[in-house]
Amino acid sequence: PTTPTTPKKMSDGTLSSSFRDPSGFLFEREGILYRQVNTSYAPHYDKLMESGLYKKLTDSGLLVRHKEVDITPEVSRLHYKTIRPEIIGFISYPYEWCFSQLKDAALLTLNIQKRALSYGMALKDASAYNVQFTNGRPVLIDTLSFEKHVEGRPWVAYRQFCQHFLAPLALMSKTDARLSQLMRVFIDGVPLDLSRKMLPWRTKLSFGLLVHVHLHGRFAEGGGQESAKKPEGKVSRTGFMGILSSLESTVRKLSYRPAGTEWADYYSDTNYSEAAADAKAALVAEYAATVKPKTVWDLGANTGAYSRIPCVLGARTIAFDVDAAAVEKNYLTVVAKKETNLLPLVLDLTNPSGPIGWAGRERRGLLERGPADMVMALALIHHMAISNNVPLLKVAEFLREAGRTLVIEFVPKSDSQVQRLLSTREDIFDEYDREHFEEAFSKVFEIERCERVGDSERVLYLMRGRGAQ
């Protein structure tokens, strides 16, 4: 299988997300993603495969599966084996996850490390970027993260785990859920010396946070990021397990209650009549059945009430929303109902995830991970055009780049939700009406259908991008 989310290539042929790892690298050939295992990693790879750890983790759904393949090596002088990993449908990043997603990814990492230790192995990396969400649950995607454990050696990934998982979770839980966005700035995790300064004083009363963030961060002060990266001294197997158990207990005790934000309870405060809401759902289902998309991006999805409609048709749907509380509620529903083809993510459409990392290529921006077969933009256009002053044509061009087809809801000025937006600002939006909306969107889309949404004044459109296949 191929994937539309393959990273960019570097000048040496490796893919941009894996160039830092001396153990091996990703590469693409004829649209298929492979990973070369270098000779330097051979003893660790053999241990992983022969010990039974790989089978145990993959059978449990904790590690992505792969197949060994016999093809011409990408770099012969380094080559030991070539593997073909299972494809993850959509690559997401920690700063796009809600609190519970990051928490589940942290617990996955600790669970894998505990299991690995019983097989004489350890994780040499504890990066949040090594985890992805597929089929409604987190999975480790970095097969080359494992190494033979040397008895007495401390966990080399301890500091990275604290920076990538524990510190951000503590900040989201104890300070503000929006602080997950610090991961966009600090690509190797939130520095512990910074985290301890941002956390409330009362967090020192938590033994786990005191030890793993406050004291750990204080030890790093004065030495910058490099300080305390290399653990010293010896740690017994019992001590190693004790550290893991302490981290797990600390993570489990952190919580976040998604309430009190503007849009988390949007559906209970909507101006739709029951008949209009039913009509909207029916239209979305009808449009989706017409398009038959394999991939859907629902932009401004809130808690995912309409995102789940194309899921019923088998579409893999990404539900984006700027409200961390709404995304949290959506994800908790996914977990509770064991939904497998819906992925809720945090995203500010006025400042979407851009390419970051080395040379701006290490982590891809939103549009680089598309286009989707179908984009849904329901009750969104007035936020873009009025709340954020984005011209209608600019919105249309962005949505055309994001997807091949579009299901979009036009919300007129007479609507109470638009009046709510205009109540705190001057109405300078003379061209915000249905005529100008259709004129702007017709420049990049062909309007195939439009229907009034029940007894409301809103209109739902089905559009196909000009030039789309």
mmCIF file of C-alpha atoms in Angstrom, residues 204-376:
data_model
loop_
_atom_site.group_PDB
_atom_site.id
_atom_site.type_symbol
_atom_site.label_atom_id
_atom_site.label_comp_id
_atom_site.label_asym_id
_atom_site.label_seq_id
_atom_site.Cartn_x
_atom_site.Cartn_y
_atom_site.Cartn_z
ATOM 1 C CA LYS A 204 5.614 19.939 44.582
ATOM 2 C CA LEU A 205 3.298 18.149 46.999
ATOM 3 C CA SER A 206 3.018 15.341 44.446
ATOM 4 C CA PHE A 207 5.973 13.017 45.051
ATOM 5 C CA GLY A 208 6.113 12.001 41.388
ATOM 6 C CA LEU A 209 6.053 15.544 40.029
ATOM 7 C CA LEU A 210 8.496 16.681 42.704
ATOM 8 C CA VAL A 211 11.052 14.029 41.746
ATOM 9 C CA HIS A 212 10.549 13.661 37.996
ATOM 10 C CA VAL A 213 9.891 17.307 37.068
ATOM 11 C CA HIS A 214 10.854 19.765 39.833
ATOM 12 C CA LEU A 215 14.043 18.154 41.125
ATOM 13 C CA HIS A 216 14.907 16.728 37.722
ATOM 14 C CA GLY A 217 14.446 20.180 36.189
ATOM 15 C CA ARG A 218 16.387 21.902 38.946
ATOM 16 C CA PHE A 219 19.301 19.536 38.359
ATOM 17 C CA ALA A 220 19.298 20.630 34.704
ATOM 18 C CA GLU A 221 19.429 24.344 35.486
ATOM 19 C CA GLY A 222 22.733 25.955 34.699
ATOM 20 C CA GLY A 223 23.664 23.169 32.346
ATOM 21 C CA GLY A 224 21.055 23.864 29.679
ATOM 22 C CA GLN A 225 19.381 21.088 27.747
ATOM 23 C CA GLU A 226 22.519 18.951 27.651
ATOM 24 C CA SER A 227 22.691 18.624 31.422
ATOM 25 C CA ALA A 228 21.617 15.243 32.822
ATOM 26 C CA LYS A 229 21.088 13.691 29.399
ATOM 27 C CA LYS A 230 23.550 10.903 30.165
ATOM 28 C CA PRO A 231 22.512 8.997 33.283
ATOM 29 C CA GLU A 232 25.285 7.945 35.619
ATOM 30 C CA GLY A 233 25.602 5.263 38.252
ATOM 31 C CA LYS A 234 24.041 1.827 38.355
ATOM 32 C CA VAL A 235 20.396 0.879 38.736
ATOM 33 C CA SER A 236 19.272 -2.614 39.656
ATOM 34 C CA ARG A 237 16.482 -4.359 37.777
ATOM 35 C CA THR A 238 14.226 -3.738 40.791
ATOM 36 C CA GLY A 239 15.215 -0.072 40.843
ATOM 37 C CA PHE A 240 14.553 0.241 37.114
ATOM 38 C CA MET A 241 11.060 -1.203 37.538
ATOM 39 C CA GLY A 242 10.504 1.097 40.503
ATOM 40 C CA ILE A 243 11.248 4.174 38.384
ATOM 41 C CA LEU A 244 8.850 2.956 35.689
ATOM 42 C CA SER A 245 6.130 2.267 38.254
ATOM 43 C CA SER A 246 6.642 5.717 39.792
ATOM 44 C CA LEU A 247 6.335 7.372 36.378
ATOM 45 C CA GLU A 248 3.235 5.324 35.571
ATOM 46 C CA SER A 249 1.586 6.201 38.872
ATOM 47 C CA THR A 250 2.371 9.895 38.386
ATOM 48 C CA VAL A 251 0.943 9.905 34.863
ATOM 49 C CA ARG A 252 -2.224 8.033 35.885
ATOM 50 C CA LYS A 253 -2.943 10.534 38.670
ATOM 51 C CA LEU A 254 -2.892 13.481 36.262
ATOM 52 C CA SER A 255 -6.334 14.438 35.008
ATOM 53 C CA TYR A 256 -8.119 17.027 32.921
ATOM 54 C CA ARG A 257 -11.824 17.789 33.015
ATOM 55 C CA PRO A 258 -13.015 19.199 29.674
ATOM 56 C CA ALA A 259 -15.581 21.773 30.763
ATOM 57 C CA GLY A 260 -16.169 25.494 30.813
ATOM 58 C CA THR A 261 -14.958 26.399 27.320
ATOM 59 C CA GLU A 262 -16.921 28.275 24.687
ATOM 60 C CA TRP A 263 -17.535 25.400 22.279
ATOM 61 C CA ALA A 264 -17.275 22.197 24.337
ATOM 62 C CA ASP A 265 -21.043 22.275 24.901
ATOM 63 C CA TYR A 266 -21.863 23.679 21.464
ATOM 64 C CA TYR A 267 -24.448 21.055 20.535
ATOM 65 C CA SER A 268 -26.440 21.739 23.687
ATOM 66 C CA ASP A 269 -26.450 25.456 22.853
ATOM 67 C CA THR A 270 -27.221 25.373 19.130
ATOM 68 C CA ASN A 271 -29.994 27.233 17.365
ATOM 69 C CA TYR A 272 -31.038 24.173 15.349
ATOM 70 C CA SER A 273 -34.472 22.757 15.825
ATOM 71 C CA GLU A 274 -34.572 19.001 16.174
ATOM 72 C CA ALA A 275 -35.954 18.750 12.648
ATOM 73 C CA ALA A 276 -33.161 20.913 11.227
ATOM 74 C CA ALA A 277 -30.485 18.903 13.029
ATOM 75 C CA ASP A 278 -31.938 15.687 11.629
ATOM 76 C CA ALA A 279 -32.128 17.221 8.145
ATOM 77 C CA LYS A 280 -28.497 18.331 8.340
ATOM 78 C CA ALA A 281 -27.339 14.854 9.378
ATOM 79 C CA ALA A 282 -29.336 13.291 6.554
ATOM 80 C CA LEU A 283 -27.835 15.675 4.004
ATOM 81 C CA VAL A 284 -24.301 15.051 5.210
ATOM 82 C CA ALA A 285 -24.901 11.308 4.917
ATOM 83 C CA GLU A 286 -26.388 11.730 1.440
ATOM 84 C CA TYR A 287 -23.473 13.872 0.217
ATOM 85 C CA ALA A 288 -20.926 11.470 1.697
ATOM 86 C CA ALA A 289 -22.652 8.531 0.013
ATOM 87 C CA THR A 290 -22.406 10.406 -3.280
ATOM 88 C CA VAL A 291 -18.683 11.110 -2.900
ATOM 89 C CA LYS A 292 -17.766 7.708 -1.379
ATOM 90 C CA PRO A 293 -14.580 9.075 0.231
ATOM 91 C CA LYS A 294 -11.879 6.898 1.724
ATOM 92 C CA THR A 295 -10.487 9.806 3.741
ATOM 93 C CA VAL A 296 -12.374 12.719 5.317
ATOM 94 C CA TRP A 297 -11.163 15.807 7.172
ATOM 95 C CA ASP A 298 -13.852 17.405 9.317
ATOM 96 C CA LEU A 299 -12.642 20.943 10.038
ATOM 97 C CA GLY A 300 -14.280 22.502 13.077
ATOM 98 C CA ALA A 301 -15.662 19.130 14.140
ATOM 99 C CA ASN A 302 -16.380 20.038 17.767
ATOM 100 C CA THR A 303 -17.151 16.769 19.583
ATOM 101 C CA GLY A 304 -17.612 14.859 16.324
ATOM 102 C CA ALA A 305 -21.378 14.450 15.970
ATOM 103 C CA TYR A 306 -21.179 14.871 12.179
ATOM 104 C CA SER A 307 -17.673 13.397 11.836
ATOM 105 C CA ARG A 308 -19.114 10.000 12.630
ATOM 106 C CA ILE A 309 -21.470 10.037 9.640
ATOM 107 C CA PRO A 310 -18.850 9.241 6.964
ATOM 108 C CA CYS A 311 -17.269 6.758 9.391
ATOM 109 C CA VAL A 312 -20.388 4.629 9.016
ATOM 110 C CA LEU A 313 -19.581 4.418 5.305
ATOM 111 C CA GLY A 314 -16.070 3.196 6.102
ATOM 112 C CA ALA A 315 -14.250 6.496 5.615
ATOM 113 C CA ARG A 316 -11.186 7.166 7.773
ATOM 114 C CA THR A 317 -12.108 10.509 9.320
ATOM 115 C CA ILE A 318 -9.909 13.080 11.040
ATOM 116 C CA ALA A 319 -11.963 15.387 13.298
ATOM 117 C CA PHE A 320 -10.130 18.686 13.844
ATOM 118 C CA ASP A 321 -11.131 21.388 16.298
ATOM 119 C CA VAL A 322 -9.411 24.326 17.991
ATOM 120 C CA ASP A 323 -11.134 23.647 21.322
ATOM 121 C CA ALA A 324 -9.032 21.234 23.401
ATOM 122 C CA ALA A 325 -12.052 20.457 25.600
ATOM 123 C CA ALA A 326 -14.198 19.465 22.617
ATOM 124 C CA VAL A 327 -11.419 17.261 21.226
ATOM 125 C CA GLU A 328 -10.976 15.662 24.645
ATOM 126 C CA LYS A 329 -14.680 14.781 24.771
ATOM 127 C CA ASN A 330 -14.524 13.441 21.231
ATOM 128 C CA TYR A 331 -11.517 11.217 21.965
ATOM 129 C CA LEU A 332 -13.039 9.872 25.174
ATOM 130 C CA THR A 333 -16.095 8.873 23.129
ATOM 131 C CA VAL A 334 -13.848 7.117 20.603
ATOM 132 C CA VAL A 335 -12.253 5.148 23.440
ATOM 133 C CA ALA A 336 -15.515 4.350 25.199
ATOM 134 C CA LYS A 337 -17.226 3.138 22.021
ATOM 135 C CA LYS A 338 -14.071 1.489 20.618
ATOM 136 C CA GLU A 339 -14.406 3.401 17.366
ATOM 137 C CA THR A 340 -11.680 2.500 14.893
ATOM 138 C CA ASN A 341 -11.835 4.992 12.033
ATOM 139 C CA LEU A 342 -12.183 8.358 13.773
ATOM 140 C CA LEU A 343 -9.192 10.401 14.970
ATOM 141 C CA PRO A 344 -9.912 13.634 16.903
ATOM 142 C CA LEU A 345 -7.118 16.239 16.792
ATOM 143 C CA VAL A 346 -6.526 19.770 18.080
ATOM 144 C CA LEU A 347 -5.985 22.279 15.285
ATOM 145 C CA ASP A 348 -6.292 26.051 14.928
ATOM 146 C CA LEU A 349 -7.287 26.601 11.297
ATOM 147 C CA THR A 350 -6.101 30.209 11.443
ATOM 148 C CA ASN A 351 -2.649 28.923 12.373
ATOM 149 C CA PRO A 352 -2.529 25.263 11.295
ATOM 150 C CA SER A 353 0.389 22.981 12.043
ATOM 151 C CA GLY A 354 3.258 23.958 9.790
ATOM 152 C CA PRO A 355 6.462 22.128 8.858
ATOM 153 C CA ILE A 356 8.981 22.257 11.699
ATOM 154 C CA GLY A 357 12.267 20.682 12.727
ATOM 155 C CA TRP A 358 15.524 20.468 10.830
ATOM 156 C CA ALA A 359 15.386 22.508 7.592
ATOM 157 C CA GLY A 360 11.622 22.773 8.124
ATOM 158 C CA ARG A 361 11.238 19.193 6.908
ATOM 159 C CA GLU A 362 11.296 16.977 9.970
ATOM 160 C CA ARG A 363 7.602 17.302 10.811
ATOM 161 C CA ARG A 364 5.143 18.041 8.047
ATOM 162 C CA GLY A 365 2.509 20.732 7.989
ATOM 163 C CA LEU A 366 -1.193 20.003 7.750
ATOM 164 C CA LEU A 367 -1.594 20.443 4.007
ATOM 165 C CA GLU A 368 1.449 18.274 3.313
ATOM 166 C CA ARG A 369 -0.482 15.388 4.864
ATOM 167 C CA GLY A 370 -3.377 15.724 2.445
ATOM 168 C CA PRO A 371 -5.366 16.125 0.388
ATOM 169 C CA ALA A 372 -8.343 14.285 1.804
ATOM 170 C CA ASP A 373 -10.947 12.824 -0.516
ATOM 171 C CA MET A 374 -13.568 14.955 1.195
ATOM 172 C CA VAL A 375 -13.426 17.956 3.523
ATOM 173 C CA MET A 376 -16.324 18.879 5.777
#
